[in-house]
XYZ file of N, CA, C and O in Angstrom:
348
model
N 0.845 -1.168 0.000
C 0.000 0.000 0.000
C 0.896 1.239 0.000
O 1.697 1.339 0.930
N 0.860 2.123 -0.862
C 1.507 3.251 -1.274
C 0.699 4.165 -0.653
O -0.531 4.138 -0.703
N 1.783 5.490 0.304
C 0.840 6.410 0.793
C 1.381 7.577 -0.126
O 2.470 7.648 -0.695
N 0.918 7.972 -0.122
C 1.358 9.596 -1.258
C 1.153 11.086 -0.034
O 0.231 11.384 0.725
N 2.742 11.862 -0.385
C 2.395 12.849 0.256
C 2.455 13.844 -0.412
O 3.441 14.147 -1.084
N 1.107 14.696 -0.309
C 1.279 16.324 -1.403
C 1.936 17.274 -0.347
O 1.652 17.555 0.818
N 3.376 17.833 -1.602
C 3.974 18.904 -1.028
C 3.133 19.875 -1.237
O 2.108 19.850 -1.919
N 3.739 21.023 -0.434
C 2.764 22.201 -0.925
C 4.064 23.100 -1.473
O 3.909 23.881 -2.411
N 5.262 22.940 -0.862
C 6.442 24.211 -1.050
C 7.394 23.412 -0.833
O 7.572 22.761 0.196
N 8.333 23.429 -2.208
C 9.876 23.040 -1.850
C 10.370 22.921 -0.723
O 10.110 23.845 0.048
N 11.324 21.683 -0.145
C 11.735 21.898 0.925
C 13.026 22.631 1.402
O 13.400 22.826 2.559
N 13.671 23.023 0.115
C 14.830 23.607 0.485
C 14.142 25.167 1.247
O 14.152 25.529 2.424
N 13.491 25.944 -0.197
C 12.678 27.057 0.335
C 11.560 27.116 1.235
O 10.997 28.184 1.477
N 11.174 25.914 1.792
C 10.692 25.975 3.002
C 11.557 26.021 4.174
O 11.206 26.667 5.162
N 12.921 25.236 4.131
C 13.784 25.338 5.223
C 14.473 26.489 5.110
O 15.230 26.650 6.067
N 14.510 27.561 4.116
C 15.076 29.013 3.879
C 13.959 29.806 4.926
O 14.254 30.473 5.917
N 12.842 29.573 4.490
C 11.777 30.081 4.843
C 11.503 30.696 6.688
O 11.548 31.661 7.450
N 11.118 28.768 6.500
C 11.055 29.004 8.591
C 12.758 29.451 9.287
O 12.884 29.906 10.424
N 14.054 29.181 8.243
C 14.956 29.777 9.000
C 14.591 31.524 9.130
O 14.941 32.081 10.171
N 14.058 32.144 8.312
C 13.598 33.602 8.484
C 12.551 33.876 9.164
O 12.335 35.035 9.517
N 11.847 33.020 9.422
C 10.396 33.679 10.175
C 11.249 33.330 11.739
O 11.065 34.057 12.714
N 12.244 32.041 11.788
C 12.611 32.392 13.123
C 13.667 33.103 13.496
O 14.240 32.559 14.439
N 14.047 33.864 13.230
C 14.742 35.152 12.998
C 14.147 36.344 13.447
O 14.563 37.200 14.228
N 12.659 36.204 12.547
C 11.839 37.527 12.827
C 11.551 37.407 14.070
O 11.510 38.398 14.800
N 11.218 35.747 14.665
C 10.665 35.507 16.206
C 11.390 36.145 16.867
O 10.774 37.012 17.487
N 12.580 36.137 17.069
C 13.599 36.371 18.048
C 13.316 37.981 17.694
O 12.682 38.570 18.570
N 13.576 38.512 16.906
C 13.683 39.785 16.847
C 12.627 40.870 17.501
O 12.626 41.819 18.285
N 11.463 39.887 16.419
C 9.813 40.935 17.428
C 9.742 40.571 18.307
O 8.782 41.153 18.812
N 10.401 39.453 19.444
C 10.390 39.266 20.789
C 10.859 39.761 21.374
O 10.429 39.816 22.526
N 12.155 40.530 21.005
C 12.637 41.746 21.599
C 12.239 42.888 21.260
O 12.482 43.792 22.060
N 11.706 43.143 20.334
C 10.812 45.001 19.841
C 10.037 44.690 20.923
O 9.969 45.664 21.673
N 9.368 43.659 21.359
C 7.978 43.340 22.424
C 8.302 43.644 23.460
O 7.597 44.405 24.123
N 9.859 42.982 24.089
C 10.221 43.423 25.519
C 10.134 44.569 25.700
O 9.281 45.164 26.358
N 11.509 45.211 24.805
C 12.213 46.910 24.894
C 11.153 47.605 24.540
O 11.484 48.633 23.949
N 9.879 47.456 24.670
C 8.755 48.789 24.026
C 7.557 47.985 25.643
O 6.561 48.603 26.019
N 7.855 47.036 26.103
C 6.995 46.303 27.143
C 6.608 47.742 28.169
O 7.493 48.440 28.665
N 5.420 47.945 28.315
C 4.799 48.381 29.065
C 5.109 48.434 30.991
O 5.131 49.442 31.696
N 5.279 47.223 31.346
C 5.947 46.777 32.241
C 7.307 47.440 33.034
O 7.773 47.514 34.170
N 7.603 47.853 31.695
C 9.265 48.142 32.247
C 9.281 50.085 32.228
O 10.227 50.830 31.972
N 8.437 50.288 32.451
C 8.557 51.814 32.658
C 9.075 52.050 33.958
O 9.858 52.983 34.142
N 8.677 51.218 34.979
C 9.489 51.435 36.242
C 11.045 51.333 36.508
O 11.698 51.515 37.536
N 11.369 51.020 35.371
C 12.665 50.836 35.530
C 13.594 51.494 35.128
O 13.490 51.586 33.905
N 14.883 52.263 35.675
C 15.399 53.548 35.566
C 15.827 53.854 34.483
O 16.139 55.009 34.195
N 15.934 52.642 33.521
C 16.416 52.855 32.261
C 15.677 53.173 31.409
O 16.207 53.869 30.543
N 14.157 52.855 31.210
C 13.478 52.756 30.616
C 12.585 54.269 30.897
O 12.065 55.062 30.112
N 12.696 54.232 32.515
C 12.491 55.957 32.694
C 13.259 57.037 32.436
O 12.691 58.129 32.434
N 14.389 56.990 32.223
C 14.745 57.850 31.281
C 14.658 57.848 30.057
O 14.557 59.028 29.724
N 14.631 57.016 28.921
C 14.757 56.493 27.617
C 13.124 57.597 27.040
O 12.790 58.288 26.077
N 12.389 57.011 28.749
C 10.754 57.868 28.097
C 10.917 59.206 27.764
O 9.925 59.840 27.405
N 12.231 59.849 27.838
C 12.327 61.398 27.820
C 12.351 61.501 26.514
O 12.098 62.610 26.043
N 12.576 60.681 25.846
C 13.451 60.929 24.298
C 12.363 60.507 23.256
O 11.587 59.551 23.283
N 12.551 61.608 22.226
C 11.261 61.504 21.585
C 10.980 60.298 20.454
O 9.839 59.870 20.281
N 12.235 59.746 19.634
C 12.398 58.667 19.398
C 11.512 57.013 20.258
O 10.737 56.095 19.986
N 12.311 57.545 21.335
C 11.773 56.056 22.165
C 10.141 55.533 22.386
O 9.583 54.438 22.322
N 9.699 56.934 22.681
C 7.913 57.472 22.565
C 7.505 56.646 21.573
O 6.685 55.739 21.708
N 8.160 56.999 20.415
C 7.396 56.485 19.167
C 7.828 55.086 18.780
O 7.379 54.579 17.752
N 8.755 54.385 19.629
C 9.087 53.017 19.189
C 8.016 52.367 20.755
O 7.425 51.332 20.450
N 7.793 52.743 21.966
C 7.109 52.723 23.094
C 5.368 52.330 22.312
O 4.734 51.291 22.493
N 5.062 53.201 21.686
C 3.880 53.756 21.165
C 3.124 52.498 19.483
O 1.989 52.342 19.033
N 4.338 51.976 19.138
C 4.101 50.880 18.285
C 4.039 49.396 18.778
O 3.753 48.472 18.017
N 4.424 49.180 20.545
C 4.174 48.137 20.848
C 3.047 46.988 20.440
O 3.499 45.879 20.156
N 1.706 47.166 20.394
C 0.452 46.345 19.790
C 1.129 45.780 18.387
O 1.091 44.602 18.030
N 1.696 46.764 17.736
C 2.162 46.363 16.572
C 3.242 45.012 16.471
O 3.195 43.971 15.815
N 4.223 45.563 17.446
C 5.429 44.667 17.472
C 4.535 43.054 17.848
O 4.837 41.972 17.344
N 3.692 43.230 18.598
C 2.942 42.027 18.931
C 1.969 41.767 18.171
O 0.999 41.269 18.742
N 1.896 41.916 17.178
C 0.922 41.276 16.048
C 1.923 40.718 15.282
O 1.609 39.728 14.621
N 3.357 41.234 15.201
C 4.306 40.484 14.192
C 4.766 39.673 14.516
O 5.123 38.784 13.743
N 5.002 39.619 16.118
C 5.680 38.241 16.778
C 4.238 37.333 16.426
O 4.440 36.204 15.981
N 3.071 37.687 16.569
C 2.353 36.401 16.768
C 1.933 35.574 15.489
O 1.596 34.393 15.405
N 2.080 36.740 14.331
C 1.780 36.472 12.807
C 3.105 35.625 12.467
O 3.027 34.530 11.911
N 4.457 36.274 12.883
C 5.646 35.396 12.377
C 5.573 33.711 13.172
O 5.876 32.665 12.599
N 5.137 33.828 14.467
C 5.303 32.158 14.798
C 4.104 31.254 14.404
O 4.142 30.023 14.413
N 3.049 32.003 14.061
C 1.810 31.323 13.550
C 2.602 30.746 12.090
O 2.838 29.563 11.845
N 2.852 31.644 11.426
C 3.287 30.832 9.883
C 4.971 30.373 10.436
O 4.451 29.478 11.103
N 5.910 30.266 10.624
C 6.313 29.547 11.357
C 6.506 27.931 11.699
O 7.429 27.171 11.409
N 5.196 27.692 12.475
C 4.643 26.791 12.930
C 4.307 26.033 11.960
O 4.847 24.952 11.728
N 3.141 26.659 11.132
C 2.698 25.954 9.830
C 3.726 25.399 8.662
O 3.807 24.316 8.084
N 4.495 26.666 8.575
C 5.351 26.355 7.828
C 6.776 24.976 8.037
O 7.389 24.259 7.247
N 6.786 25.174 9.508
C 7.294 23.535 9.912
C 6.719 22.780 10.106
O 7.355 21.777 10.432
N 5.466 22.648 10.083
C 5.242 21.364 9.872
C 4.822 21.047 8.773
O 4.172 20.021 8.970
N 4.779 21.394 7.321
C 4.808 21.760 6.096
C 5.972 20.802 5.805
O 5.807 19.623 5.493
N 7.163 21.408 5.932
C 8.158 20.853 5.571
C 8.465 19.810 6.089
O 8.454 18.744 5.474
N 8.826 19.945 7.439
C 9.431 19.056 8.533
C 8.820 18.131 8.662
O 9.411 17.072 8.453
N 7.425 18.077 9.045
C 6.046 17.183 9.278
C 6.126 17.832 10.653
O 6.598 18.865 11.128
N 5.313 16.536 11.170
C 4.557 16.661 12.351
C 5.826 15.466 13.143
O 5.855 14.270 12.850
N 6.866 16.182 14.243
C 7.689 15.545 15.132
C 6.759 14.626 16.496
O 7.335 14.002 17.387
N 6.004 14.687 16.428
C 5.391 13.151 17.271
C 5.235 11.946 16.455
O 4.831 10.902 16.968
């Protein structure tokens, strides 16, 4: 009995792929911290609020967290796409 599996995406450019979306993870996981709400109490971060730059990277947080959650959602899909399913 022959099982047949449909690719959907090359696996080389799928393993190009999720190597970049986890890249982006790491990255919008830190735009998420350094803009984190949380950390205003903290002396560094209370000063940083002086600067008008920081305001506006402070002020895009929601954002940074729609990209972390959009990059590990496809991600995810996208490894197990390629990779399969590791159970």
């Amino acid at each position: 009995c022959r099982v047949y599996v449909m690719v959907l995406i090359d696996p080389v450019l799928g393993a190009k792929l999720s190597y970049i979306l986890g890249a982006t993870n790491i990255i919008s996981m830190l735009l998420v911290f350094f803009s984190c709400r949380c950390l205003v109490g903290v002396k560094f971060v209370g000063r940083m609020m002086q600067r008008g730059w920081y305001q506006k990277f402070y002020g895009k947080h929601c954002l940074f967290w729609w990209i972390f959650i959009t990059s590990v959602v496809l991600h995810t899909i996208l490894a197990f796409q390629v990779f399969g399913n590791p159970l």
